[in-house]
CSV table of C-alpha atoms in Angstrom, one decimal:
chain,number,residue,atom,x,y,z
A,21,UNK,CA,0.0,0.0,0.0
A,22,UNK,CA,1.3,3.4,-1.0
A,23,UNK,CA,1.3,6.6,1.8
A,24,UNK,CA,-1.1,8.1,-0.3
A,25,UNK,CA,-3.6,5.7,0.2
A,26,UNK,CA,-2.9,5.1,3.5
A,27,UNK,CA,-3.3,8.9,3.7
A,28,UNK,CA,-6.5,8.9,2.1
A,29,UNK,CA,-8.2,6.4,4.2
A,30,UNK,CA,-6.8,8.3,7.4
A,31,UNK,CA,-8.8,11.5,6.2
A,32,UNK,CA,-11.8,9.9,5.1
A,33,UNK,CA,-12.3,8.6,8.2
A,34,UNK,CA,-11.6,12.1,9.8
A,35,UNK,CA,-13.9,14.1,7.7
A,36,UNK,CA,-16.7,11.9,8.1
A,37,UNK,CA,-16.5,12.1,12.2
A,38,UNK,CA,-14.9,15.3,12.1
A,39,UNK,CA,-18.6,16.0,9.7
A,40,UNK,CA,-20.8,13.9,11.8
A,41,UNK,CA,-20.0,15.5,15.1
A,42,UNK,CA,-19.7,19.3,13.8
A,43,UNK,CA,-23.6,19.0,13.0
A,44,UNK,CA,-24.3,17.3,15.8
A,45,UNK,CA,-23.6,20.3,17.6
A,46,UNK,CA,-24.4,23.0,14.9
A,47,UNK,CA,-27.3,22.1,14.0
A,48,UNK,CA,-29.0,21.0,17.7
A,49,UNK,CA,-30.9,23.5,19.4
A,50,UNK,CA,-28.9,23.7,22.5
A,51,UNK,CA,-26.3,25.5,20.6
A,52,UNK,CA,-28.5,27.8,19.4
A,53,UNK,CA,-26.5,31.3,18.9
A,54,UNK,CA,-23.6,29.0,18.5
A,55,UNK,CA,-21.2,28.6,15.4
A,56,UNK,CA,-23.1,28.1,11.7
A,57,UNK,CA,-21.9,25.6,10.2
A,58,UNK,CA,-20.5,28.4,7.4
A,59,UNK,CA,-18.4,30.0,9.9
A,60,UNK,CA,-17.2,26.4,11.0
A,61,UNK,CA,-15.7,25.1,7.6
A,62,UNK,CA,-14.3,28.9,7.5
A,63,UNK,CA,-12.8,28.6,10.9
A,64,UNK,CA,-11.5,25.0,9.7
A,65,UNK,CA,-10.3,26.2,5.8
A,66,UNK,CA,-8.4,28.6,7.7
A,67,UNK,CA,-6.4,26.9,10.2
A,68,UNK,CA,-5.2,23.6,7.8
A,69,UNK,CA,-3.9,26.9,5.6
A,70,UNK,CA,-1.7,27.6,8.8
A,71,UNK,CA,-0.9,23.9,9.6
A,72,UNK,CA,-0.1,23.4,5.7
A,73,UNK,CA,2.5,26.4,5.7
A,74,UNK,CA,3.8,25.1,8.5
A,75,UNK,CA,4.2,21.8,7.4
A,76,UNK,CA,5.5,22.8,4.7
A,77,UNK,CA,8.3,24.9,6.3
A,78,UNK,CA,9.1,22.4,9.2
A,79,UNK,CA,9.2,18.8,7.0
A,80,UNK,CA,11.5,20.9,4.3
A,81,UNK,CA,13.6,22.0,7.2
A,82,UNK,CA,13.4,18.2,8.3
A,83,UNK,CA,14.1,16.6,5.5
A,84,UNK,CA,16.9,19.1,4.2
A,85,UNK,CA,18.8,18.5,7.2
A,86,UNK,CA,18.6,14.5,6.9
A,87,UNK,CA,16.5,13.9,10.1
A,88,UNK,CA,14.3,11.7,8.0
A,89,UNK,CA,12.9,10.3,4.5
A,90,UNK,CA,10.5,8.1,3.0
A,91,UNK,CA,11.1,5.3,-0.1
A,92,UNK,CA,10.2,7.7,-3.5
A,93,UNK,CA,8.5,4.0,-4.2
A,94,UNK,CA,5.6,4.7,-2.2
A,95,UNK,CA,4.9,8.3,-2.9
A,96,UNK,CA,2.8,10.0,-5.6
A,97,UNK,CA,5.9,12.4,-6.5
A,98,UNK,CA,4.1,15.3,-6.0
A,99,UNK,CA,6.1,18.2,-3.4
A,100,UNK,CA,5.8,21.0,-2.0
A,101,UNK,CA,9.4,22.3,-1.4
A,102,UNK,CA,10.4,18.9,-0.1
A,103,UNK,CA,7.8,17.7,1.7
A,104,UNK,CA,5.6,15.2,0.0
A,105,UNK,CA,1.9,16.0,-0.8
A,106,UNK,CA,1.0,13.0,1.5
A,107,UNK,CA,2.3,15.0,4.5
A,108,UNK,CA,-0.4,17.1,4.4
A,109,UNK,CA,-3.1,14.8,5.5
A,110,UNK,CA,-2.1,15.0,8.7
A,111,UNK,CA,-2.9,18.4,9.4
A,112,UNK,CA,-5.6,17.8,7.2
A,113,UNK,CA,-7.5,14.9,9.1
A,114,UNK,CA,-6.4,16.9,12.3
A,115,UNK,CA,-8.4,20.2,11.1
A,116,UNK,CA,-11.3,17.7,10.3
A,117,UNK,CA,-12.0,15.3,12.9
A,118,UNK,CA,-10.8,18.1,16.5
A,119,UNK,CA,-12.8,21.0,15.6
A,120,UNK,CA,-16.2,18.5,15.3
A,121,UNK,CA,-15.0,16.2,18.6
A,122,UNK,CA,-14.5,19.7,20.2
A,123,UNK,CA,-17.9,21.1,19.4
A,124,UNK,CA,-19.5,18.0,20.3
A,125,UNK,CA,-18.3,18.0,23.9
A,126,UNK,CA,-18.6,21.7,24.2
A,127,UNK,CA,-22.1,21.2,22.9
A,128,UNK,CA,-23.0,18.2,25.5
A,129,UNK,CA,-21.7,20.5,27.9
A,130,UNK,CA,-24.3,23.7,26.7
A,131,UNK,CA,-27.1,21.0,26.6
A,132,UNK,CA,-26.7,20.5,30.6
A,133,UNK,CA,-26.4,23.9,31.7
A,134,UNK,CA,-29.8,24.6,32.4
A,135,UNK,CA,-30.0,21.4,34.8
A,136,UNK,CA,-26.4,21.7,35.8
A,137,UNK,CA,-27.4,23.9,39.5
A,138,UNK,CA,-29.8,21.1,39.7
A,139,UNK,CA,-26.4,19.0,39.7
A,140,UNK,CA,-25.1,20.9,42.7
A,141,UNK,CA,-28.0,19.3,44.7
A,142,UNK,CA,-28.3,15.5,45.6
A,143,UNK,CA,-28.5,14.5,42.0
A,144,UNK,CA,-27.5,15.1,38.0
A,145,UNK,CA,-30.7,14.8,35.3
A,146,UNK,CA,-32.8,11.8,37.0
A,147,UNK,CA,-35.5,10.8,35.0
A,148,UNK,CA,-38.5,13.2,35.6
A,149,UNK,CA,-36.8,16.4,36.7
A,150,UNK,CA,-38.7,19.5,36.5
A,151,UNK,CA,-36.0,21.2,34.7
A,152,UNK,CA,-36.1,19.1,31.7
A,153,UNK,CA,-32.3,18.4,31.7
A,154,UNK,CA,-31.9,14.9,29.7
A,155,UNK,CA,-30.3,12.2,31.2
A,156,UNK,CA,-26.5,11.8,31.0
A,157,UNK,CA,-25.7,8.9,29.6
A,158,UNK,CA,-23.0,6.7,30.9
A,159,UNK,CA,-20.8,6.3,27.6
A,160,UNK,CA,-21.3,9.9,26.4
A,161,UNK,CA,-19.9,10.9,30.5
A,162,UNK,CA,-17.4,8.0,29.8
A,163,UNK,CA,-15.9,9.7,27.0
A,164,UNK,CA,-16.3,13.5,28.9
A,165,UNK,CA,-14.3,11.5,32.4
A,166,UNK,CA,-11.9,10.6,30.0
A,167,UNK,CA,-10.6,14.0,29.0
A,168,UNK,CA,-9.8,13.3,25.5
A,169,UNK,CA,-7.9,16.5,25.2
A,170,UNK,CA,-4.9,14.6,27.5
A,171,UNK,CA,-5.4,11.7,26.3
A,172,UNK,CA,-2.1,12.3,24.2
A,173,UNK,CA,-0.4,12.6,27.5
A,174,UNK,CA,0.2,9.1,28.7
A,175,UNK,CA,0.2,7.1,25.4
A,176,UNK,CA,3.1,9.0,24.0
A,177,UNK,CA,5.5,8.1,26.9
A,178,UNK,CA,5.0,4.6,26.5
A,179,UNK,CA,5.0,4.7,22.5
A,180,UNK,CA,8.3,6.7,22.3
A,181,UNK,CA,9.8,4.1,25.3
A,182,UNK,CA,8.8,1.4,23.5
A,183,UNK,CA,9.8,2.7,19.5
A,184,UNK,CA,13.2,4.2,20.6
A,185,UNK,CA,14.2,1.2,22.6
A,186,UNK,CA,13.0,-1.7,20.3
A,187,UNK,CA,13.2,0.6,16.9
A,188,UNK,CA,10.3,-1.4,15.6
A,189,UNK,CA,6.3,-1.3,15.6
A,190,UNK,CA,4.6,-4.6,16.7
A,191,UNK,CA,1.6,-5.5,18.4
A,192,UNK,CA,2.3,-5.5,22.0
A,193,UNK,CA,3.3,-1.5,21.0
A,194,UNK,CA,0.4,-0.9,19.5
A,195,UNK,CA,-1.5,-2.9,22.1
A,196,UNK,CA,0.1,-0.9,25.1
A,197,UNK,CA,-0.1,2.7,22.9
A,198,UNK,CA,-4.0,2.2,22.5
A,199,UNK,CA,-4.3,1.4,26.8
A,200,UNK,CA,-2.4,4.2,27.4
A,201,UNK,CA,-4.6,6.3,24.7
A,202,UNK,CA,-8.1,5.6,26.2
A,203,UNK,CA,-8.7,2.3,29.0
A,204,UNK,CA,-5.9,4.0,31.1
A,205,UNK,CA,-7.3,7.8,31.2
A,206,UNK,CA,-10.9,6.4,31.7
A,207,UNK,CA,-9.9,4.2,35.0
A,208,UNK,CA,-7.8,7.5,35.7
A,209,UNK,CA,-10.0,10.3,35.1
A,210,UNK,CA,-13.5,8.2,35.9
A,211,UNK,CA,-12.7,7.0,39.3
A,212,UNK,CA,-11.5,10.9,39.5
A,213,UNK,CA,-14.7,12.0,39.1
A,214,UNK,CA,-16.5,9.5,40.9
A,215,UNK,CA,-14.9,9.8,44.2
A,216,UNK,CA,-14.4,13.5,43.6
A,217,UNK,CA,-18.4,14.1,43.3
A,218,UNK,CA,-18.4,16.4,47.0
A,219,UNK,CA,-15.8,18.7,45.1
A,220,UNK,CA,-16.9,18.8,41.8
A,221,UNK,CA,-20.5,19.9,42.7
A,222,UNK,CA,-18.6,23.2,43.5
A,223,UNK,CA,-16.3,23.5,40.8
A,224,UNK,CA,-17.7,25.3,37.8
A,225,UNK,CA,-15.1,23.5,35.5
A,226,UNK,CA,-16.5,20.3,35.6
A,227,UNK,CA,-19.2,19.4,32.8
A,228,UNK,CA,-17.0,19.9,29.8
A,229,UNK,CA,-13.5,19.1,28.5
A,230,UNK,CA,-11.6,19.7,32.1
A,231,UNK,CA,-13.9,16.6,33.6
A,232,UNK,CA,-17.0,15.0,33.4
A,233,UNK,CA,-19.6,15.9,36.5
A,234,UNK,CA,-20.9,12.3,37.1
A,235,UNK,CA,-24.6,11.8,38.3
A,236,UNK,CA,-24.4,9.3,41.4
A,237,UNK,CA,-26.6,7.0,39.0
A,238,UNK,CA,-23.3,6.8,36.6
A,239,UNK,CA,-20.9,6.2,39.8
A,240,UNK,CA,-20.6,2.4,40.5
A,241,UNK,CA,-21.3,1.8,36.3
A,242,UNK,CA,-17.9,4.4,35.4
A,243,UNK,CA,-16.2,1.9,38.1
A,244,UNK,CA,-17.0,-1.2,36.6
A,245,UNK,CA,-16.3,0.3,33.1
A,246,UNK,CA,-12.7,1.5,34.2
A,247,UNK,CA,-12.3,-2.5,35.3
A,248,UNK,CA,-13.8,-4.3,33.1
A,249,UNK,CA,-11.7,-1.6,30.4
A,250,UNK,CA,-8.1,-2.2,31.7
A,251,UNK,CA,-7.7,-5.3,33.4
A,252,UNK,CA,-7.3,-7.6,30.4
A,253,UNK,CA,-5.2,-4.7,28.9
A,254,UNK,CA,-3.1,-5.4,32.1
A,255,UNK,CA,-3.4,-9.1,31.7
A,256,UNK,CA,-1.7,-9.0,28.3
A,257,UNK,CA,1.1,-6.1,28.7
A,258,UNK,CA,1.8,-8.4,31.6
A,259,UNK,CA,2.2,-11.7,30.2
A,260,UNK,CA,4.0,-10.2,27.0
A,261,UNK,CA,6.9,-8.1,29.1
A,262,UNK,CA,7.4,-10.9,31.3
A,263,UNK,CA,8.1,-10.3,34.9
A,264,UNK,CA,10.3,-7.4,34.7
A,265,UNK,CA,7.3,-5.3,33.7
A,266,UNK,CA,5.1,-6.4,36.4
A,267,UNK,CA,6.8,-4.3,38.8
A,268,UNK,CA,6.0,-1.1,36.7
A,269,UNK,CA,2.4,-2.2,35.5
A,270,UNK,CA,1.8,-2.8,39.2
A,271,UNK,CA,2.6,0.8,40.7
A,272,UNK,CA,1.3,2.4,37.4
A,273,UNK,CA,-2.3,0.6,38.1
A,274,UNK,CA,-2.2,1.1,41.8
A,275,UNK,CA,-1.3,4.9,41.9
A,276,UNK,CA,-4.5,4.9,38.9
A,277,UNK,CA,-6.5,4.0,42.0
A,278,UNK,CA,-5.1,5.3,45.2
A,279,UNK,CA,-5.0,8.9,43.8
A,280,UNK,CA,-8.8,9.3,44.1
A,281,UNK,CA,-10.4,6.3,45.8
A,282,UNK,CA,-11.8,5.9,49.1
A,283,UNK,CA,-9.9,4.5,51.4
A,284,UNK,CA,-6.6,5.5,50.0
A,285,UNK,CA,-7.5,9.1,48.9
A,286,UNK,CA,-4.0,10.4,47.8
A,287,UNK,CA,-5.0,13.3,46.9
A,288,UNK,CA,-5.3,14.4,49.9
A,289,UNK,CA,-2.2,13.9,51.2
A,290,UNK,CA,0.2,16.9,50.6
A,291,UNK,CA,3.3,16.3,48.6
A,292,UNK,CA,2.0,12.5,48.0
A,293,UNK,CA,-0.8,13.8,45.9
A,294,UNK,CA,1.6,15.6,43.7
A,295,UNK,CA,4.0,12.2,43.3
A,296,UNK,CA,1.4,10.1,42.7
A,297,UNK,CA,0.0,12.2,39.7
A,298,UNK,CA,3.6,12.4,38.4
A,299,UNK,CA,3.1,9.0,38.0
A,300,UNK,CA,0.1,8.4,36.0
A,301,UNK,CA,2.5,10.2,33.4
A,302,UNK,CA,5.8,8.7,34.1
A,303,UNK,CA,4.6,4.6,34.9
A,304,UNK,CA,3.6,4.2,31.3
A,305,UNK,CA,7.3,5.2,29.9
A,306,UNK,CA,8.5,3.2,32.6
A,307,UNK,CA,6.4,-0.1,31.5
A,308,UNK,CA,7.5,0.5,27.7
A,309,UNK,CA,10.8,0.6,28.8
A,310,UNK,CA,11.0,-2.7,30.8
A,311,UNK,CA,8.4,-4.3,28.6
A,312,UNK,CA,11.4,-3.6,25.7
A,313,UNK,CA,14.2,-4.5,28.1
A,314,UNK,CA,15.9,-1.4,28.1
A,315,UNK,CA,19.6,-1.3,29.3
A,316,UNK,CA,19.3,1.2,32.7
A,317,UNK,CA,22.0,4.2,32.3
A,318,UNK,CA,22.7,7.1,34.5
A,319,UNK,CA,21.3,9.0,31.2
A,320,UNK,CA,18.1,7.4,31.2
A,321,UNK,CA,17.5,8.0,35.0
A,322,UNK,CA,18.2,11.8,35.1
A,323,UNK,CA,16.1,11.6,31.9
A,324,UNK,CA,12.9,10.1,34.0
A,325,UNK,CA,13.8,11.9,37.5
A,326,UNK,CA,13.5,15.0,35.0
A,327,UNK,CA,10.3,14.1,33.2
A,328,UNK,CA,8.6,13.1,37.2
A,329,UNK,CA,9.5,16.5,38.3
A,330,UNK,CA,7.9,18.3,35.9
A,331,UNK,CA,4.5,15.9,36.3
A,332,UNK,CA,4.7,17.0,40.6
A,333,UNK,CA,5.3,20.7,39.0
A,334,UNK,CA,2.4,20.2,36.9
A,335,UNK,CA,0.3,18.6,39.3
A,336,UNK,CA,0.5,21.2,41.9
A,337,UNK,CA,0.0,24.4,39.2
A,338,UNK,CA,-3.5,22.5,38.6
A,339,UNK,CA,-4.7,22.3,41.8
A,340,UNK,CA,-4.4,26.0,42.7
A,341,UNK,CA,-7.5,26.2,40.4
A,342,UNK,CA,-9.2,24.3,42.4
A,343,UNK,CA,-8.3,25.5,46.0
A,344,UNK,CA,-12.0,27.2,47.0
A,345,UNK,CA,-14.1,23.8,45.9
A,346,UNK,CA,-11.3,21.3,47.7
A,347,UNK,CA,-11.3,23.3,50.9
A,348,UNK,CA,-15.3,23.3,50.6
A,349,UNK,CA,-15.2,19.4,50.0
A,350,UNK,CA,-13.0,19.3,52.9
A,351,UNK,CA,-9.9,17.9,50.6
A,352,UNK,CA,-6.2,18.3,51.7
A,353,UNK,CA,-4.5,18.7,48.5
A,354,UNK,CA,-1.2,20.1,48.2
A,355,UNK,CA,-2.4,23.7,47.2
A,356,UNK,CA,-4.7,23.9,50.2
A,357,UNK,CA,-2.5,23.5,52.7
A,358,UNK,CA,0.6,25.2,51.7
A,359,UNK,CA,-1.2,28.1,50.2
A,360,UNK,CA,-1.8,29.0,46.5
A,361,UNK,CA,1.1,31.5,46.5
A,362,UNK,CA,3.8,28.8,47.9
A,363,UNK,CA,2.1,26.0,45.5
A,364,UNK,CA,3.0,28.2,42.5
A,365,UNK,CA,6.3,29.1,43.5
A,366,UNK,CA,6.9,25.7,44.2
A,367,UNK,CA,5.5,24.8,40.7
A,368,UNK,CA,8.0,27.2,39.3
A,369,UNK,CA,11.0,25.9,41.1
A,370,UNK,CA,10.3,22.7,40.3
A,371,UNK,CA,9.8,23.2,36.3
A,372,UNK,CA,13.1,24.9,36.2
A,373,UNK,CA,15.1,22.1,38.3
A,374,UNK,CA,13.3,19.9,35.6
A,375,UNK,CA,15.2,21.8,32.8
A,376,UNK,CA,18.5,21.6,34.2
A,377,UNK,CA,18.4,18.0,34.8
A,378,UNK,CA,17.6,17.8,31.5
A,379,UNK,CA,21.5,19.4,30.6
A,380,UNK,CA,23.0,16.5,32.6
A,381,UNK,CA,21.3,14.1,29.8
A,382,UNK,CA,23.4,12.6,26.9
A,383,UNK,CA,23.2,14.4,23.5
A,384,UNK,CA,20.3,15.4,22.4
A,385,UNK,CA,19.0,15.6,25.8
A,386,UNK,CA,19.9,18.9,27.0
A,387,UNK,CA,17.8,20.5,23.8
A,388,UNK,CA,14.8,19.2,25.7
A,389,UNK,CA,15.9,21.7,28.7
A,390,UNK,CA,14.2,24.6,26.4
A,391,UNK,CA,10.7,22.4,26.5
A,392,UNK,CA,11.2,24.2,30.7
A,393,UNK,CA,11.0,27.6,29.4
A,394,UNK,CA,7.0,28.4,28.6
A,395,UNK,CA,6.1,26.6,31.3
A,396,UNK,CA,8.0,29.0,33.8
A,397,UNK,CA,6.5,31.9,31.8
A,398,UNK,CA,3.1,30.4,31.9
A,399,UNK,CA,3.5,30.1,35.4
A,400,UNK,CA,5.5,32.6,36.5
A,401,UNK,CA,3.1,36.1,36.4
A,402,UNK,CA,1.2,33.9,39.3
A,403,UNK,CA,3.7,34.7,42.0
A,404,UNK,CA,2.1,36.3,44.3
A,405,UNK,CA,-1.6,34.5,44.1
A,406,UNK,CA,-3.9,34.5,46.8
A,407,UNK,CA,-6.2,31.8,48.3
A,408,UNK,CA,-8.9,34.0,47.2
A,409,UNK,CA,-7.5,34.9,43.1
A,410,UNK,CA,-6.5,31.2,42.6
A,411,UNK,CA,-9.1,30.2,40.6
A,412,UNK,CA,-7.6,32.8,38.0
A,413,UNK,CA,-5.0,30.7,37.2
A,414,UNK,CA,-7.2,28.5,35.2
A,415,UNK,CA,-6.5,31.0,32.1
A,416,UNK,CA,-2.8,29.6,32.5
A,417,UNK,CA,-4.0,25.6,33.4
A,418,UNK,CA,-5.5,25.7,29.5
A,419,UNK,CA,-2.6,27.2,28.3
A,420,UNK,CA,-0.5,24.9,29.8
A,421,UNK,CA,-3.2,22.0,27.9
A,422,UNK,CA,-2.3,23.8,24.7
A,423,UNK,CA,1.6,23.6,25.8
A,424,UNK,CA,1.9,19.8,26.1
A,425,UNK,CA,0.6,19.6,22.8
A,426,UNK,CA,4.0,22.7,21.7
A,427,UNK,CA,5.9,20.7,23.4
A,428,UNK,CA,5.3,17.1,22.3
A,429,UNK,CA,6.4,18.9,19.0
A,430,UNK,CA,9.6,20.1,20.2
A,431,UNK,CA,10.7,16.9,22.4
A,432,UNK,CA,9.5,14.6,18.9
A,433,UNK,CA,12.1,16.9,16.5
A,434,UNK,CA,14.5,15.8,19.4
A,435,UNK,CA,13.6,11.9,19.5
A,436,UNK,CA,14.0,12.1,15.6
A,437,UNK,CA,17.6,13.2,16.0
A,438,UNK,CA,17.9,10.5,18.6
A,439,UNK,CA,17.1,8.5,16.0
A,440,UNK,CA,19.2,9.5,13.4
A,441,UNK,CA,22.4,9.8,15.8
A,442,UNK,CA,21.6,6.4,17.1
A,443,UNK,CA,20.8,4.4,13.5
C-alpha cells in the first residue's frame, strides 16, 4: 500500500466524524447562537492553511537536514518544497475530525447547563426532573471522564519508550499505545470523578473538556467500566513483558487507584498527591521501557527523574484552580494547605530544576531543557496569588493543555535526531 492511500483512508475517516460531530452540535438547538456551520468550515479552511504552511516549512527543514525520509517508491511524487503531498493529510485529518470532537463536547456540555445547578444538589438529570435536563448517559460521560484532550499525554511516553528502545512497531506497541490512549485515562479520570463528586458539585469547570460531573446514578457503572476496560489490557502487557514489567504495570495501576479512591485518597495527602499524579505520566514510559528491556543508564534515569519533576510541577499548578471547591469538600490537597502563592512558586522551582536535569542528559537531551522555558513563563506572572485569586490561574491551566501539545512537537524533532544519531 502506497502513503497516499494510506493517507487517504486516514482522512476519510476524519472528515466523516470530524462532519458527523460538527452537525451534531451546529445544527441542535442547544447551541443555538452557536457557530453556523458556514463559519465552521471557514474557521476549519483557515487553520489547515496555517498547519499546511507550516508543514510545509518544518518537514522541508526536516528533510533538508537529513532527520528523516521516505522510499520515493511509495509516494505519488508530487512536493511542496520537499515535503511530500501526502504530508499534508495530517494536518488535514487533524483540522477535520478536533474542531467536530470539540464542538461536540462543548455542545453536551451547553445541553446540561440549564440542569447543571440542579447537579449541585443530591442528583445530576434523573429521569423526571422538573427542569427538563436529559439524562446523562454513561458512555457519552465516559468519553467526557476521559478528558480526550490529554489523552495524548500518557500514550506518547510509553510509544516513544517502546519505539526508541525496540526501533520497531509490533503489536504489543500498538497494544500498550492504545491502553495508554483511552482504558488507562478512563480508570484514571473516571474514578476521578467518581470519588471526587463532593468537590466537583462546587467546581464550575466540571461538565466539559476539564472533567466529566458524574450523576451518582453513573458512579458504581464508570467503576466497573474503568475495570472491566483495563484489566485484560493489564493481563496482556503483563504476560507479554514478562516479569520485569510487572513491577512497573503494578505501581502504574495502583497509583491509577489510590489517587482518588476511598480508602486510600491520595489526593489528599500533601506532597504525595503531587508524586502520585507524576506518576500516572511517568509509569507508562517506565512499562514500555521494561516491557522492551531497556539497558538502565545514568542518562536514562536523570532523563525520568526530570520528566517526574515536571509531572509533581504540573500537578500542583493544577490544583491551585481548584483550591476554594477542595477546601469546601474538605480535601487536603497540596495547594490547600501550603497556600496557593507557595504551591505556584513551588511549581516554578520545580519546572526549572526539571530543565536543568535535562542538561545533565546525553546528546540530544539537553535540547529538551528549552521544553522548561513556557512553562516558567506560563506560570511565573502567578507569584504572588492569593487563596482568594487562585481560581484565575485556570487562564494559565488551558494554556499549559495547549503547551503539552508545543511541546510534544519540540521533544519529537528531538527523539528524531535521537534516532538519526543512534541508526
Amino acid at each position: 500500500m502506497t502513503y497516499f492511500w494510506l493517507a487517504l483512508a486516514f482522512v476519510a475517516a476524519a472528515a466523516v466524524a470530524g462532519f458527523a460531530l460538527a452537525r451534531a452540535a451546529t445544527a441542535a438547538p442547544a447551541t443555538a447562537g452557536g457557530p453556523s456551520d458556514g463559519r465552521h468550515w471557514q474557521a476549519v479552511g483557515l487553520a489547515f492553511a496555517a498547519l499546511a504552511v507550516l508543514t510545509a516549512v518544518f518537514d522541508s527543514v526536516m528533510i533538508g537536514m537529513e532527520l528523516f525520509h521516505y522510499d520515493d517508491a511509495h509516494l505519488l511524487g508530487l512536493k511542496i518544497g520537499l515535503a511530500p503531498l501526502e504530508d499534508f493529510a495530517y494536518p488535514l485529518a487533524a483540522v477535520l475530525l478536533l474542531p467536530g470532537l470539540w464542538l461536540w463536547l462543548t455542545h453536551r456540555t451547553k445541553d446540561r447547563e440549564d440542569g447543571h445547578n440542579q447537579a449541585r444538589g443530591p442528583a445530576l438529570s434523573q429521569p423526571g426532573d422538573p427542569s427538563g435536563a436529559r439524562p446523562a448517559g454513561l458512555l457519552s460521560q465516559a468519553l467526557l471522564a476521559s478528558r480526550p484532550v490529554s489523552w495524548i499525554n500518557t500514550a506518547y511516553p510509553f510509544a516513544t519508550a517502546m519505539l526508541l528502545t525496540n526501533r520497531e512497531i509490533d503489536w504489543v506497541l500498538v497494544l500498550g499505545t492504545f491502553y495508554f490512549l483511552v482504558p488507562y485515562n478512563l480508570a484514571m479520570y473516571g474514578i476521578n470523578d467518581v470519588f471526587d463528586y463532593a468537590s466537583d458539585l462546587q467546581n464550575p469547570r466540571k461538565g466539559g473538556i476539564e472533567g466529566a460531573l458524574l450523576p451518582p446514578r453513573l458512579h458504581r457503572p464508570m467503576l466497573w467500566l474503568a475495570a472491566l476496560t483495563n484489566i485484560p489490557f493489564l493481563v496482556v502487557l503483563a504476560v507479554a513483558g514478562g516479569p520485569a514489567a510487572w513491577l512497573s504495570l503494578t505501581v502504574s495501576a495502583f497509583a491509577v487507584v489510590a489517587y482518588s479512591a476511598a480508602g486510600l485518597r491520595f489526593k489528599e495527602k500533601p506532597l504525595l498527591d503531587s508524586i502520585t499524579s507524576s506518576t500516572h505520566f511517568v509509569s507508562p514510559a517506565v512499562v514500555g521501557l521494561a516491557i522492551a528491556g531497556a539497558e538502565v543508564t545514568p542518562g536514562l534515569i536523570i532523563l525520568l527523574a526530570a520528566f517526574f519533576v515536571w509531572g509533581m510541577a504540573a500537578h500542583a499548578f493544577g490544583a491551585v484552580q481548584d483550591i476554594v471547591p477542595d477546601r469546601q469538600a474538605g480535601i487536603g490537597s497540596i495547594a490547600t494547605v501550603i497556600g496557593a502563592r507557595a504551591t505556584v512558586r513551588l511549581a516554578v522551582v520545580l519546572w526549572l530544576l526539571a530543565g536543568l536535569a535535562m542538561l545533565a542528559t546525553p546528546w540530544p537531551g539537553p535540547l529538551a531543557a528549552i521544553v522548561a522555558i513556557p512553562y516558567v513563563v506560563n506560570c511565573a506572572p502567578w507569584w504572588n496569588v492569593t487563596d482568594t485569586t487562585a481560581a484565575r490561574t485556570n487562564t494559565a491551566w488551558r494554556r499549559f493543555i495547549l503547551l503539552n501539545y508545543g511541546s510534544g512537537f519540540l521533544v519529537t524533532l528531538i527523539l528524531i535526531l535521537q534516532w538519526n544519531i543512534t541508526s
